[in-house]
PDB file of N, CA and C in Angstrom:
ATOM      1  N   MET A   1    -109.093 -17.568 -22.542  1.00  0.00           N
ATOM      2  CA  MET A   1    -109.952 -18.323 -21.655  1.00  0.00           C
ATOM      3  C   MET A   1    -109.119 -18.824 -20.473  1.00  0.00           C
ATOM      4  N   ASP A   2    -109.727 -18.800 -19.318  1.00  0.00           N
ATOM      5  CA  ASP A   2    -109.085 -19.261 -18.101  1.00  0.00           C
ATOM      6  C   ASP A   2    -108.753 -20.760 -18.222  1.00  0.00           C
ATOM      7  N   PRO A   3    -107.540 -21.182 -17.878  1.00  0.00           N
ATOM      8  CA  PRO A   3    -107.163 -22.593 -18.016  1.00  0.00           C
ATOM      9  C   PRO A   3    -108.025 -23.545 -17.179  1.00  0.00           C
ATOM     10  N   ILE A   4    -108.481 -23.095 -16.026  1.00  0.00           N
ATOM     11  CA  ILE A   4    -109.330 -23.947 -15.197  1.00  0.00           C
ATOM     12  C   ILE A   4    -110.684 -24.150 -15.873  1.00  0.00           C
ATOM     13  N   LEU A   5    -111.248 -23.086 -16.394  1.00  0.00           N
ATOM     14  CA  LEU A   5    -112.524 -23.179 -17.095  1.00  0.00           C
ATOM     15  C   LEU A   5    -112.393 -24.049 -18.335  1.00  0.00           C
ATOM     16  N   LEU A   6    -111.294 -23.905 -19.048  1.00  0.00           N
ATOM     17  CA  LEU A   6    -111.044 -24.723 -20.234  1.00  0.00           C
ATOM     18  C   LEU A   6    -110.962 -26.204 -19.847  1.00  0.00           C
ATOM     19  N   GLY A   7    -110.300 -26.501 -18.755  1.00  0.00           N
ATOM     20  CA  GLY A   7    -110.205 -27.880 -18.276  1.00  0.00           C
ATOM     21  C   GLY A   7    -111.563 -28.457 -17.917  1.00  0.00           C
ATOM     22  N   ILE A   8    -112.408 -27.647 -17.297  1.00  0.00           N
ATOM     23  CA  ILE A   8    -113.752 -28.090 -16.936  1.00  0.00           C
ATOM     24  C   ILE A   8    -114.581 -28.369 -18.187  1.00  0.00           C
ATOM     25  N   VAL A   9    -114.496 -27.497 -19.163  1.00  0.00           N
ATOM     26  CA  VAL A   9    -115.233 -27.676 -20.417  1.00  0.00           C
ATOM     27  C   VAL A   9    -114.760 -28.945 -21.139  1.00  0.00           C
ATOM     28  N   ILE A  10    -113.453 -29.149 -21.204  1.00  0.00           N
ATOM     29  CA  ILE A  10    -112.907 -30.343 -21.865  1.00  0.00           C
ATOM     30  C   ILE A  10    -113.356 -31.605 -21.125  1.00  0.00           C
ATOM     31  N   PHE A  11    -113.313 -31.588 -19.791  1.00  0.00           N
ATOM     32  CA  PHE A  11    -113.770 -32.724 -19.003  1.00  0.00           C
ATOM     33  C   PHE A  11    -115.233 -33.027 -19.303  1.00  0.00           C
ATOM     34  N   PHE A  12    -116.084 -31.998 -19.324  1.00  0.00           N
ATOM     35  CA  PHE A  12    -117.504 -32.168 -19.587  1.00  0.00           C
ATOM     36  C   PHE A  12    -117.738 -32.777 -20.960  1.00  0.00           C
ATOM     37  N   ILE A  13    -117.024 -32.301 -21.966  1.00  0.00           N
ATOM     38  CA  ILE A  13    -117.171 -32.828 -23.324  1.00  0.00           C
ATOM     39  C   ILE A  13    -116.721 -34.281 -23.391  1.00  0.00           C
ATOM     40  N   VAL A  14    -115.582 -34.599 -22.807  1.00  0.00           N
ATOM     41  CA  VAL A  14    -115.035 -35.961 -22.864  1.00  0.00           C
ATOM     42  C   VAL A  14    -115.947 -36.947 -22.132  1.00  0.00           C
ATOM     43  N   ILE A  15    -116.407 -36.610 -20.938  1.00  0.00           N
ATOM     44  CA  ILE A  15    -117.230 -37.535 -20.159  1.00  0.00           C
ATOM     45  C   ILE A  15    -118.574 -37.768 -20.837  1.00  0.00           C
ATOM     46  N   ASN A  16    -119.138 -36.748 -21.454  1.00  0.00           N
ATOM     47  CA  ASN A  16    -120.410 -36.919 -22.150  1.00  0.00           C
ATOM     48  C   ASN A  16    -120.243 -37.692 -23.452  1.00  0.00           C
ATOM     49  N   LEU A  17    -119.142 -37.505 -24.133  1.00  0.00           N
ATOM     50  CA  LEU A  17    -118.860 -38.289 -25.333  1.00  0.00           C
ATOM     51  C   LEU A  17    -118.680 -39.763 -24.965  1.00  0.00           C
ATOM     52  N   MET A  18    -117.981 -40.014 -23.865  1.00  0.00           N
ATOM     53  CA  MET A  18    -117.809 -41.395 -23.391  1.00  0.00           C
ATOM     54  C   MET A  18    -119.158 -42.018 -23.055  1.00  0.00           C
ATOM     55  N   ALA A  19    -120.014 -41.298 -22.360  1.00  0.00           N
ATOM     56  CA  ALA A  19    -121.332 -41.808 -21.985  1.00  0.00           C
ATOM     57  C   ALA A  19    -122.165 -42.112 -23.228  1.00  0.00           C
ATOM     58  N   PHE A  20    -122.106 -41.229 -24.200  1.00  0.00           N
ATOM     59  CA  PHE A  20    -122.835 -41.411 -25.455  1.00  0.00           C
ATOM     60  C   PHE A  20    -122.350 -42.664 -26.184  1.00  0.00           C
ATOM     61  N   LEU A  21    -121.043 -42.823 -26.275  1.00  0.00           N
ATOM     62  CA  LEU A  21    -120.479 -43.974 -26.975  1.00  0.00           C
ATOM     63  C   LEU A  21    -120.732 -45.277 -26.222  1.00  0.00           C
ATOM     64  N   ILE A  22    -120.754 -45.237 -24.910  1.00  0.00           N
ATOM     65  CA  ILE A  22    -121.066 -46.438 -24.132  1.00  0.00           C
ATOM     66  C   ILE A  22    -122.519 -46.850 -24.357  1.00  0.00           C
ATOM     67  N   MET A  23    -123.422 -45.896 -24.477  1.00  0.00           N
ATOM     68  CA  MET A  23    -124.808 -46.234 -24.791  1.00  0.00           C
ATOM     69  C   MET A  23    -124.897 -46.881 -26.178  1.00  0.00           C
ATOM     70  N   LEU A  24    -124.150 -46.377 -27.134  1.00  0.00           N
ATOM     71  CA  LEU A  24    -124.115 -46.971 -28.472  1.00  0.00           C
ATOM     72  C   LEU A  24    -123.562 -48.392 -28.414  1.00  0.00           C
ATOM     73  N   TRP A  25    -122.459 -48.574 -27.694  1.00  0.00           N
ATOM     74  CA  TRP A  25    -121.827 -49.885 -27.597  1.00  0.00           C
ATOM     75  C   TRP A  25    -122.754 -50.881 -26.904  1.00  0.00           C
ATOM     76  N   ASP A  26    -123.392 -50.460 -25.810  1.00  0.00           N
ATOM     77  CA  ASP A  26    -124.282 -51.356 -25.082  1.00  0.00           C
ATOM     78  C   ASP A  26    -125.500 -51.717 -25.923  1.00  0.00           C
ATOM     79  N   LYS A  27    -125.998 -50.774 -26.702  1.00  0.00           N
ATOM     80  CA  LYS A  27    -127.139 -51.065 -27.582  1.00  0.00           C
ATOM     81  C   LYS A  27    -126.744 -52.096 -28.631  1.00  0.00           C
ATOM     82  N   SER A  28    -125.561 -51.960 -29.196  1.00  0.00           N
ATOM     83  CA  SER A  28    -125.126 -52.934 -30.213  1.00  0.00           C
ATOM     84  C   SER A  28    -124.902 -54.304 -29.581  1.00  0.00           C
ATOM     85  N   ARG A  29    -124.402 -54.347 -28.342  1.00  0.00           N
ATOM     86  CA  ARG A  29    -124.185 -55.616 -27.648  1.00  0.00           C
ATOM     87  C   ARG A  29    -125.505 -56.256 -27.215  1.00  0.00           C
ATOM     88  N   SER A  30    -126.540 -55.455 -27.019  1.00  0.00           N
ATOM     89  CA  SER A  30    -127.826 -55.989 -26.561  1.00  0.00           C
ATOM     90  C   SER A  30    -128.484 -56.851 -27.630  1.00  0.00           C
ATOM     91  N   ARG A  31    -128.106 -56.670 -28.852  1.00  0.00           N
ATOM     92  CA  ARG A  31    -128.699 -57.436 -29.946  1.00  0.00           C
ATOM     93  C   ARG A  31    -128.039 -58.794 -30.149  1.00  0.00           C
ATOM     94  N   LYS A  32    -126.916 -59.021 -29.482  1.00  0.00           N
ATOM     95  CA  LYS A  32    -126.178 -60.270 -29.631  1.00  0.00           C
ATOM     96  C   LYS A  32    -126.402 -61.144 -28.406  1.00  0.00           C
ATOM     97  N   ALA A  33    -126.808 -62.372 -28.635  1.00  0.00           N
ATOM     98  CA  ALA A  33    -127.069 -63.296 -27.530  1.00  0.00           C
ATOM     99  C   ALA A  33    -125.764 -63.648 -26.819  1.00  0.00           C
ATOM    100  N   GLY A  34    -125.777 -63.557 -25.507  1.00  0.00           N
ATOM    101  CA  GLY A  34    -124.627 -63.934 -24.705  1.00  0.00           C
ATOM    102  C   GLY A  34    -123.485 -62.943 -24.699  1.00  0.00           C
ATOM    103  N   ALA A  35    -123.696 -61.775 -25.281  1.00  0.00           N
ATOM    104  CA  ALA A  35    -122.641 -60.766 -25.339  1.00  0.00           C
ATOM    105  C   ALA A  35    -122.480 -60.088 -23.981  1.00  0.00           C
ATOM    106  N   GLU A  36    -121.263 -59.721 -23.650  1.00  0.00           N
ATOM    107  CA  GLU A  36    -121.008 -59.001 -22.401  1.00  0.00           C
ATOM    108  C   GLU A  36    -121.525 -57.584 -22.544  1.00  0.00           C
ATOM    109  N   ARG A  37    -122.257 -57.133 -21.520  1.00  0.00           N
ATOM    110  CA  ARG A  37    -122.904 -55.828 -21.562  1.00  0.00           C
ATOM    111  C   ARG A  37    -122.333 -54.902 -20.504  1.00  0.00           C
ATOM    112  N   VAL A  38    -122.659 -53.642 -20.633  1.00  0.00           N
ATOM    113  CA  VAL A  38    -122.302 -52.639 -19.629  1.00  0.00           C
ATOM    114  C   VAL A  38    -123.385 -52.668 -18.558  1.00  0.00           C
ATOM    115  N   SER A  39    -122.991 -52.709 -17.306  1.00  0.00           N
ATOM    116  CA  SER A  39    -123.986 -52.769 -16.235  1.00  0.00           C
ATOM    117  C   SER A  39    -124.702 -51.419 -16.106  1.00  0.00           C
ATOM    118  N   GLU A  40    -125.930 -51.490 -15.618  1.00  0.00           N
ATOM    119  CA  GLU A  40    -126.696 -50.270 -15.410  1.00  0.00           C
ATOM    120  C   GLU A  40    -126.046 -49.392 -14.358  1.00  0.00           C
ATOM    121  N   ALA A  41    -125.410 -50.011 -13.382  1.00  0.00           N
ATOM    122  CA  ALA A  41    -124.707 -49.243 -12.347  1.00  0.00           C
ATOM    123  C   ALA A  41    -123.571 -48.428 -12.957  1.00  0.00           C
ATOM    124  N   THR A  42    -122.871 -48.998 -13.920  1.00  0.00           N
ATOM    125  CA  THR A  42    -121.783 -48.274 -14.591  1.00  0.00           C
ATOM    126  C   THR A  42    -122.330 -47.088 -15.379  1.00  0.00           C
ATOM    127  N   ILE A  43    -123.441 -47.293 -16.041  1.00  0.00           N
ATOM    128  CA  ILE A  43    -124.056 -46.204 -16.810  1.00  0.00           C
ATOM    129  C   ILE A  43    -124.501 -45.080 -15.871  1.00  0.00           C
ATOM    130  N   PHE A  44    -125.097 -45.436 -14.744  1.00  0.00           N
ATOM    131  CA  PHE A  44    -125.514 -44.412 -13.781  1.00  0.00           C
ATOM    132  C   PHE A  44    -124.315 -43.712 -13.150  1.00  0.00           C
ATOM    133  N   LEU A  45    -123.255 -44.455 -12.879  1.00  0.00           N
ATOM    134  CA  LEU A  45    -122.050 -43.841 -12.316  1.00  0.00           C
ATOM    135  C   LEU A  45    -121.459 -42.826 -13.290  1.00  0.00           C
ATOM    136  N   LEU A  46    -121.387 -43.198 -14.552  1.00  0.00           N
ATOM    137  CA  LEU A  46    -120.865 -42.290 -15.573  1.00  0.00           C
ATOM    138  C   LEU A  46    -121.775 -41.064 -15.707  1.00  0.00           C
ATOM    139  N   SER A  47    -123.069 -41.281 -15.603  1.00  0.00           N
ATOM    140  CA  SER A  47    -124.016 -40.166 -15.669  1.00  0.00           C
ATOM    141  C   SER A  47    -123.866 -39.241 -14.476  1.00  0.00           C
ATOM    142  N   ALA A  48    -123.662 -39.819 -13.304  1.00  0.00           N
ATOM    143  CA  ALA A  48    -123.495 -39.007 -12.092  1.00  0.00           C
ATOM    144  C   ALA A  48    -122.189 -38.227 -12.120  1.00  0.00           C
ATOM    145  N   ALA A  49    -121.215 -38.702 -12.882  1.00  0.00           N
ATOM    146  CA  ALA A  49    -119.924 -38.015 -13.006  1.00  0.00           C
ATOM    147  C   ALA A  49    -119.985 -36.997 -14.146  1.00  0.00           C
ATOM    148  N   CYS A  50    -121.116 -36.306 -14.266  1.00  0.00           N
ATOM    149  CA  CYS A  50    -121.329 -35.230 -15.244  1.00  0.00           C
ATOM    150  C   CYS A  50    -121.559 -35.722 -16.672  1.00  0.00           C
ATOM    151  N   GLY A  51    -121.888 -36.997 -16.855  1.00  0.00           N
ATOM    152  CA  GLY A  51    -122.124 -37.518 -18.199  1.00  0.00           C
ATOM    153  C   GLY A  51    -123.583 -37.752 -18.520  1.00  0.00           C
ATOM    154  N   SER A  52    -124.468 -37.123 -17.770  1.00  0.00           N
ATOM    155  CA  SER A  52    -125.899 -37.380 -17.958  1.00  0.00           C
ATOM    156  C   SER A  52    -126.430 -36.858 -19.296  1.00  0.00           C
ATOM    157  N   VAL A  53    -125.870 -35.797 -19.812  1.00  0.00           N
ATOM    158  CA  VAL A  53    -126.317 -35.262 -21.103  1.00  0.00           C
ATOM    159  C   VAL A  53    -126.004 -36.262 -22.217  1.00  0.00           C
ATOM    160  N   GLY A  54    -124.807 -36.830 -22.205  1.00  0.00           N
ATOM    161  CA  GLY A  54    -124.430 -37.829 -23.204  1.00  0.00           C
ATOM    162  C   GLY A  54    -125.250 -39.097 -23.081  1.00  0.00           C
ATOM    163  N   THR A  55    -125.523 -39.518 -21.842  1.00  0.00           N
ATOM    164  CA  THR A  55    -126.346 -40.710 -21.617  1.00  0.00           C
ATOM    165  C   THR A  55    -127.760 -40.479 -22.127  1.00  0.00           C
ATOM    166  N   TYR A  56    -128.310 -39.332 -21.819  1.00  0.00           N
ATOM    167  CA  TYR A  56    -129.681 -39.024 -22.253  1.00  0.00           C
ATOM    168  C   TYR A  56    -129.767 -38.929 -23.771  1.00  0.00           C
ATOM    169  N   ALA A  57    -128.783 -38.307 -24.390  1.00  0.00           N
ATOM    170  CA  ALA A  57    -128.759 -38.226 -25.851  1.00  0.00           C
ATOM    171  C   ALA A  57    -128.678 -39.626 -26.463  1.00  0.00           C
ATOM    172  N   GLY A  58    -127.857 -40.502 -25.874  1.00  0.00           N
ATOM    173  CA  GLY A  58    -127.759 -41.876 -26.352  1.00  0.00           C
ATOM    174  C   GLY A  58    -129.048 -42.645 -26.152  1.00  0.00           C
ATOM    175  N   MET A  59    -129.719 -42.399 -25.032  1.00  0.00           N
ATOM    176  CA  MET A  59    -131.011 -43.045 -24.787  1.00  0.00           C
ATOM    177  C   MET A  59    -131.999 -42.687 -25.884  1.00  0.00           C
ATOM    178  N   LEU A  60    -132.091 -41.416 -26.197  1.00  0.00           N
ATOM    179  CA  LEU A  60    -133.073 -40.965 -27.176  1.00  0.00           C
ATOM    180  C   LEU A  60    -132.694 -41.360 -28.600  1.00  0.00           C
ATOM    181  N   LEU A  61    -131.439 -41.177 -28.954  1.00  0.00           N
ATOM    182  CA  LEU A  61    -131.008 -41.439 -30.326  1.00  0.00           C
ATOM    183  C   LEU A  61    -131.016 -42.928 -30.660  1.00  0.00           C
ATOM    184  N   PHE A  62    -130.562 -43.757 -29.731  1.00  0.00           N
ATOM    185  CA  PHE A  62    -130.458 -45.196 -29.988  1.00  0.00           C
ATOM    186  C   PHE A  62    -131.654 -45.975 -29.451  1.00  0.00           C
ATOM    187  N   ARG A  63    -132.605 -45.282 -28.803  1.00  0.00           N
ATOM    188  CA  ARG A  63    -133.760 -45.909 -28.161  1.00  0.00           C
ATOM    189  C   ARG A  63    -133.309 -47.037 -27.243  1.00  0.00           C
ATOM    190  N   HIS A  64    -132.380 -46.700 -26.393  1.00  0.00           N
ATOM    191  CA  HIS A  64    -131.782 -47.680 -25.491  1.00  0.00           C
ATOM    192  C   HIS A  64    -132.113 -47.314 -24.048  1.00  0.00           C
ATOM    193  N   LYS A  65    -132.602 -48.286 -23.293  1.00  0.00           N
ATOM    194  CA  LYS A  65    -132.977 -48.129 -21.886  1.00  0.00           C
ATOM    195  C   LYS A  65    -134.172 -47.190 -21.714  1.00  0.00           C
ATOM    196  N   THR A  66    -134.974 -47.025 -22.752  1.00  0.00           N
ATOM    197  CA  THR A  66    -136.107 -46.100 -22.679  1.00  0.00           C
ATOM    198  C   THR A  66    -137.341 -46.732 -22.065  1.00  0.00           C
ATOM    199  N   ARG A  67    -137.320 -48.021 -21.790  1.00  0.00           N
ATOM    200  CA  ARG A  67    -138.453 -48.676 -21.136  1.00  0.00           C
ATOM    201  C   ARG A  67    -138.222 -48.868 -19.643  1.00  0.00           C
ATOM    202  N   LYS A  68    -137.058 -48.513 -19.184  1.00  0.00           N
ATOM    203  CA  LYS A  68    -136.733 -48.682 -17.767  1.00  0.00           C
ATOM    204  C   LYS A  68    -136.984 -47.371 -17.041  1.00  0.00           C
ATOM    205  N   TRP A  69    -137.872 -47.421 -16.047  1.00  0.00           N
ATOM    206  CA  TRP A  69    -138.261 -46.193 -15.356  1.00  0.00           C
ATOM    207  C   TRP A  69    -137.078 -45.541 -14.642  1.00  0.00           C
ATOM    208  N   GLN A  70    -136.102 -46.365 -14.213  1.00  0.00           N
ATOM    209  CA  GLN A  70    -134.942 -45.804 -13.520  1.00  0.00           C
ATOM    210  C   GLN A  70    -134.184 -44.838 -14.435  1.00  0.00           C
ATOM    211  N   PHE A  71    -134.134 -45.159 -15.717  1.00  0.00           N
ATOM    212  CA  PHE A  71    -133.440 -44.300 -16.664  1.00  0.00           C
ATOM    213  C   PHE A  71    -134.320 -43.137 -17.114  1.00  0.00           C
ATOM    214  N   ILE A  72    -135.600 -43.395 -17.312  1.00  0.00           N
ATOM    215  CA  ILE A  72    -136.513 -42.334 -17.757  1.00  0.00           C
ATOM    216  C   ILE A  72    -136.590 -41.214 -16.722  1.00  0.00           C
ATOM    217  N   VAL A  73    -136.558 -41.580 -15.444  1.00  0.00           N
ATOM    218  CA  VAL A  73    -136.648 -40.590 -14.366  1.00  0.00           C
ATOM    219  C   VAL A  73    -135.262 -40.172 -13.885  1.00  0.00           C
ATOM    220  N   GLY A  74    -134.369 -41.139 -13.729  1.00  0.00           N
ATOM    221  CA  GLY A  74    -133.074 -40.888 -13.095  1.00  0.00           C
ATOM    222  C   GLY A  74    -132.120 -40.022 -13.883  1.00  0.00           C
ATOM    223  N   ILE A  75    -132.011 -40.262 -15.180  1.00  0.00           N
ATOM    224  CA  ILE A  75    -131.042 -39.499 -15.993  1.00  0.00           C
ATOM    225  C   ILE A  75    -131.431 -38.028 -16.071  1.00  0.00           C
ATOM    226  N   PRO A  76    -132.692 -37.685 -16.354  1.00  0.00           N
ATOM    227  CA  PRO A  76    -133.043 -36.252 -16.325  1.00  0.00           C
ATOM    228  C   PRO A  76    -132.839 -35.606 -14.959  1.00  0.00           C
ATOM    229  N   LEU A  77    -133.081 -36.358 -13.873  1.00  0.00           N
ATOM    230  CA  LEU A  77    -132.820 -35.803 -12.541  1.00  0.00           C
ATOM    231  C   LEU A  77    -131.340 -35.520 -12.345  1.00  0.00           C
ATOM    232  N   LEU A  78    -130.492 -36.383 -12.865  1.00  0.00           N
ATOM    233  CA  LEU A  78    -129.048 -36.136 -12.769  1.00  0.00           C
ATOM    234  C   LEU A  78    -128.642 -34.905 -13.593  1.00  0.00           C
ATOM    235  N   MET A  79    -129.344 -34.659 -14.690  1.00  0.00           N
ATOM    236  CA  MET A  79    -129.047 -33.483 -15.516  1.00  0.00           C
ATOM    237  C   MET A  79    -129.364 -32.198 -14.752  1.00  0.00           C
ATOM    238  N   ILE A  80    -130.417 -32.246 -13.945  1.00  0.00           N
ATOM    239  CA  ILE A  80    -130.822 -31.060 -13.168  1.00  0.00           C
ATOM    240  C   ILE A  80    -129.801 -30.817 -12.084  1.00  0.00           C
TER     241      ILE A  80
END
């Protein structure tokens, strides 16, 4: 496999895993009163940096941010 292609694949996997885990972490923090949360801007930035698949998977699996139209519309648009 070409080293450049391998690097791109590894980057894609890592960024999506990070996005997925951040959705999990933010969901767990949302249940605690006064807990520090991840900003929506950070989640969108991570999604725009090729992490939209991980963010979308986290949205669906953890039922997190599924009532916010910005995420319902924005994350799939970033995937396209």
